[in-house]
Amino acid sequence: MSRVTNTKRVLQELFNQQETSRADIARDLKLNKSTVSSIYNDLDEQGFIEEVRVGHSTNNGGRRPQMIRLDRNYGFVVSFNIGANHLSSMFNFVNGELIRYNRQPIKDSDILSIMQMIKQEIMRMQCANETKHGLLAIGFSIHGIVDNEKIIDSPFLQLQGIDLQQYFEHEFHVPVVLENEANLSATFEHDFYIDHVVKDLISISIHRGIGMGVIANGSLYHGFRGMAGEIGRALTTTDENGHEGALVKVESLCSEDAILKQVRELVGPAKFKQERLADLYRDSADVQAIFNRAARLLAEVAYNAEVCFGPQAVFFNAAIFEELPDFYNNLKQELTKLGGTIPVKMVHGSRLTSLYGCASLSIHRVLQMDGYHLKFKLPKEIQLAD
Amino acid sequence: MSRVTNTKRVLQELFNQQETSRADIARDLKLNKSTVSSIYNDLDEQGFIEEVRVGHSTNNGGRRPQMIRLDRNYGFVVSFNIGANHLSSMFNFVNGELIRYNRQPIKDSDILSIMQMIKQEIMRMQCANETKHGLLAIGFSIHGIVDNEKIIDSPFLQLQGIDLQQYFEHEFHVPVVLENEANLSATFEHDFYIDHVVKDLISISIHRGIGMGVIANGSLYHGFRGMAGEIGRALTTTDENGHEGALVKVESLCSEDAILKQVRELVGPAKFKQERLADLYRDSADVQAIFNRAARLLAEVAYNAEVCFGPQAVFFNAAIFEELPDFYNNLKQELTKLGGTIPVKMVHGSRLTSLYGCASLSIHRVLQMDGYHLKFKLPKEIQLAD
DNA sequence: TATTAGTTTATATAAACAACTAACTTACGA
DNA sequence: TCGTAAGTTAGTTGTTTATATAAACTAATA
């Protein structure tokens, strides 16, 4: 093993254990104590190490270990999600812990003014910075196809030829990472859901469109030209009343946007604005019908994915499920009907998943730990329910 | 880099170039000439190297290189495919080249007598052996679910509790590998179709059942408990005449076995035996209808897979396509109708793909090169057509 | 004579090893 | 109860060993 590899393995150990010691690391990695000691000194010099406390001896006695962990004050990363009406931003310490989450409305959808907001947001945090190295990386959660750090298609955001990565790398002199939103949610579920080792999972995101992120063999799977998991673009027929309908995209029928649009058209814009979605659902069989069809379609899509990938678990990220648990329960029933057998999980706090996933991606990049599994603590704002 | 890694990289280079030289390897791997020289001597001692010819100098002069390649006479591997009526076996040199292919009928389907045949087949080759190390590994192509070298489910072959791996490892003292048939075909397409670099592909096999093998990020994807690609088990409705039918497995409608059974029932056993399948197809609209439905179903399945995985190419391995090209063309049309855009390839010589894939797997195992891409020469008995 | 292939020798890096110090627990005798 | 010896564990400091590189070599060409 080369020095570089061993250093990465020590850093990984430092990251993944709550706290550890040099002796522990040597035992776990089957390295000599002196090797670990040497690498430790390198890492310490770079500011990666925080001494937590002095540990206990065993019952047999012996010198007490100095317990250490990754120093979260090494630096921070920031992630952005440009939504339909809001710009979400999240700052995280290098260990993934939350520093600040913010969600601000976007008045006009002009890309330049959004970029201005992003810049301000970063500069504000840079002023308040108390970490050793400050800003380490910037990440963007993209609602579109991303291949090899390049945005191939961005249906919901007009970029007007602007290269986000290039601009912000020049502005802040740190790496800028771009990744598809569903892929980032999948990354979140893989890296933060660490009670169980899940190396193969799919994560279905339902927001303005529908996307699926895939973790295969413990790492994100992009497919050719980033096309993996583009299930929203799958075609289905609009066969409503028995007679065969036209071929349309799945997401034009059961994305959050599409569903809300159907409900709005059904109940009228006034009532739609006044009442809560849950009330509209409860009181109207017609509204329920819209959701039932969406649930059926989503179940089909999820079932197909389950058969193809044979994952260990399926995750759903959808604010509309949180708002309307009946919708989710309906979907689960439809899935069972089709023959689905894999555990299905629903994320409470789906607004945050792609940002946390983005933080993980940035941190991997900054630490040059791509391909290494870093385990993050599940934030308390997010729950994974059945 | 450690010695072990560098040795593997040199061996990989030796494998993947038709012929090369020490100087070339040093340049390609960016290693020092002396490092390569040292590793070369190790490999030479082990018998991996064959000196081919003395190369040419450049126009500037200079000593001529000694051209070398992997010595195929290092040893051989053997692969078996236990089919419905036949036992296929294939012997390959360590570089993947064919030594012998054999297909013999199985009189009774008793597992013990099949094992006896396998043993004899191997011993016969061991007698004729002229390679340095003889038999290196034994592989089995399994029509069923395999997880982590264990057969989870084998619907077409009654194993009666016999552990193939354990038995043959004890008998011949070489590693025995087990892998799913569709996965092996996918491995073949990945490792032998080397004109284009294809890191993400799916390979659909239609024989007694229907299976899909997946190469993701350049390596075989198994999914949780080997369940990836079990598309034959997907459910579909038997909605024939407008009214909704029962849920049945896809492979119960469009596997080769299922199709032939339907045709036999339609035309009667006598006629089915006498005439060629192509003639039956040409002469009967009813027979065509059976195939058309199968084509539609297969297109659906393939399209779903394409959307989920976003592969660079889709391969079909099916003897029935070779026998009936119209069936395949039909499938391609249906795929286009659904919106498929990915290149589709059909394998001529599909009987051999899983055996060649198995050889690749065994060779990877023997050389301890798992995770390294070894490029094999496409055998002339197999063509990949559009 | 310049150039390239490949080997030999010397040197630097880094991992393992062995022996060390530091700091603890336990057992036991006074 | 105290004190001390024996045993255990953490972590450091030379020393040895493995291995990659660099430099200097030989061999063989245009």
PDB file of C-alpha atoms in Angstrom, chain B residues 2-3 5 41 65 70 106 117 128 133 152 159 173 187 197-198 244 258 279 302 308 310-311 321 329 361:
ATOM      1  CA  SER B   2       2.591  -1.324  -3.994  1.00  0.00           C
ATOM      2  CA  ARG B   3       4.386  -4.084  -5.758  1.00  0.00           C
ATOM      3  CA  THR B   5      -0.706  -3.385  -7.709  1.00  0.00           C
ATOM      4  CA  ASN B  41      11.341 -11.083 -14.324  1.00  0.00           C
ATOM      5  CA  PRO B  65      12.533  -4.033 -28.540  1.00  0.00           C
ATOM      6  CA  LEU B  70       0.866 -13.188 -22.380  1.00  0.00           C
ATOM      7  CA  ILE B 106     -27.975 -35.430 -21.667  1.00  0.00           C
ATOM      8  CA  MET B 117     -19.822 -36.380 -17.643  1.00  0.00           C
ATOM      9  CA  ALA B 128      -4.152 -33.952 -23.578  1.00  0.00           C
ATOM     10  CA  HIS B 133       0.132 -25.288 -15.391  1.00  0.00           C
ATOM     11  CA  ILE B 152     -29.958 -19.210  -4.415  1.00  0.00           C
ATOM     12  CA  LEU B 159     -29.398 -30.028  -7.654  1.00  0.00           C
ATOM     13  CA  HIS B 173      -8.076 -28.535  -6.405  1.00  0.00           C
ATOM     14  CA  THR B 187     -19.574 -10.166 -19.057  1.00  0.00           C
ATOM     15  CA  VAL B 197     -15.328   1.176 -24.753  1.00  0.00           C
ATOM     16  CA  VAL B 198     -18.674   0.330 -23.232  1.00  0.00           C
ATOM     17  CA  GLU B 244     -58.087  -7.642 -17.907  1.00  0.00           C
ATOM     18  CA  ALA B 258     -42.903 -20.456 -23.433  1.00  0.00           C
ATOM     19  CA  ASP B 279     -41.642 -22.172 -42.090  1.00  0.00           C
ATOM     20  CA  ALA B 302     -36.209  -3.803 -22.603  1.00  0.00           C
ATOM     21  CA  CYS B 308     -33.699   2.717 -15.619  1.00  0.00           C
ATOM     22  CA  GLY B 310     -29.369   4.493 -19.241  1.00  0.00           C
ATOM     23  CA  PRO B 311     -26.880   2.074 -20.810  1.00  0.00           C
ATOM     24  CA  PHE B 321     -33.667 -14.589 -32.765  1.00  0.00           C
ATOM     25  CA  ASN B 329     -36.750  -7.056 -36.293  1.00  0.00           C
ATOM     26  CA  LEU B 361     -14.702 -14.720 -14.996  1.00  0.00           C
TER      27      LEU B 361
END
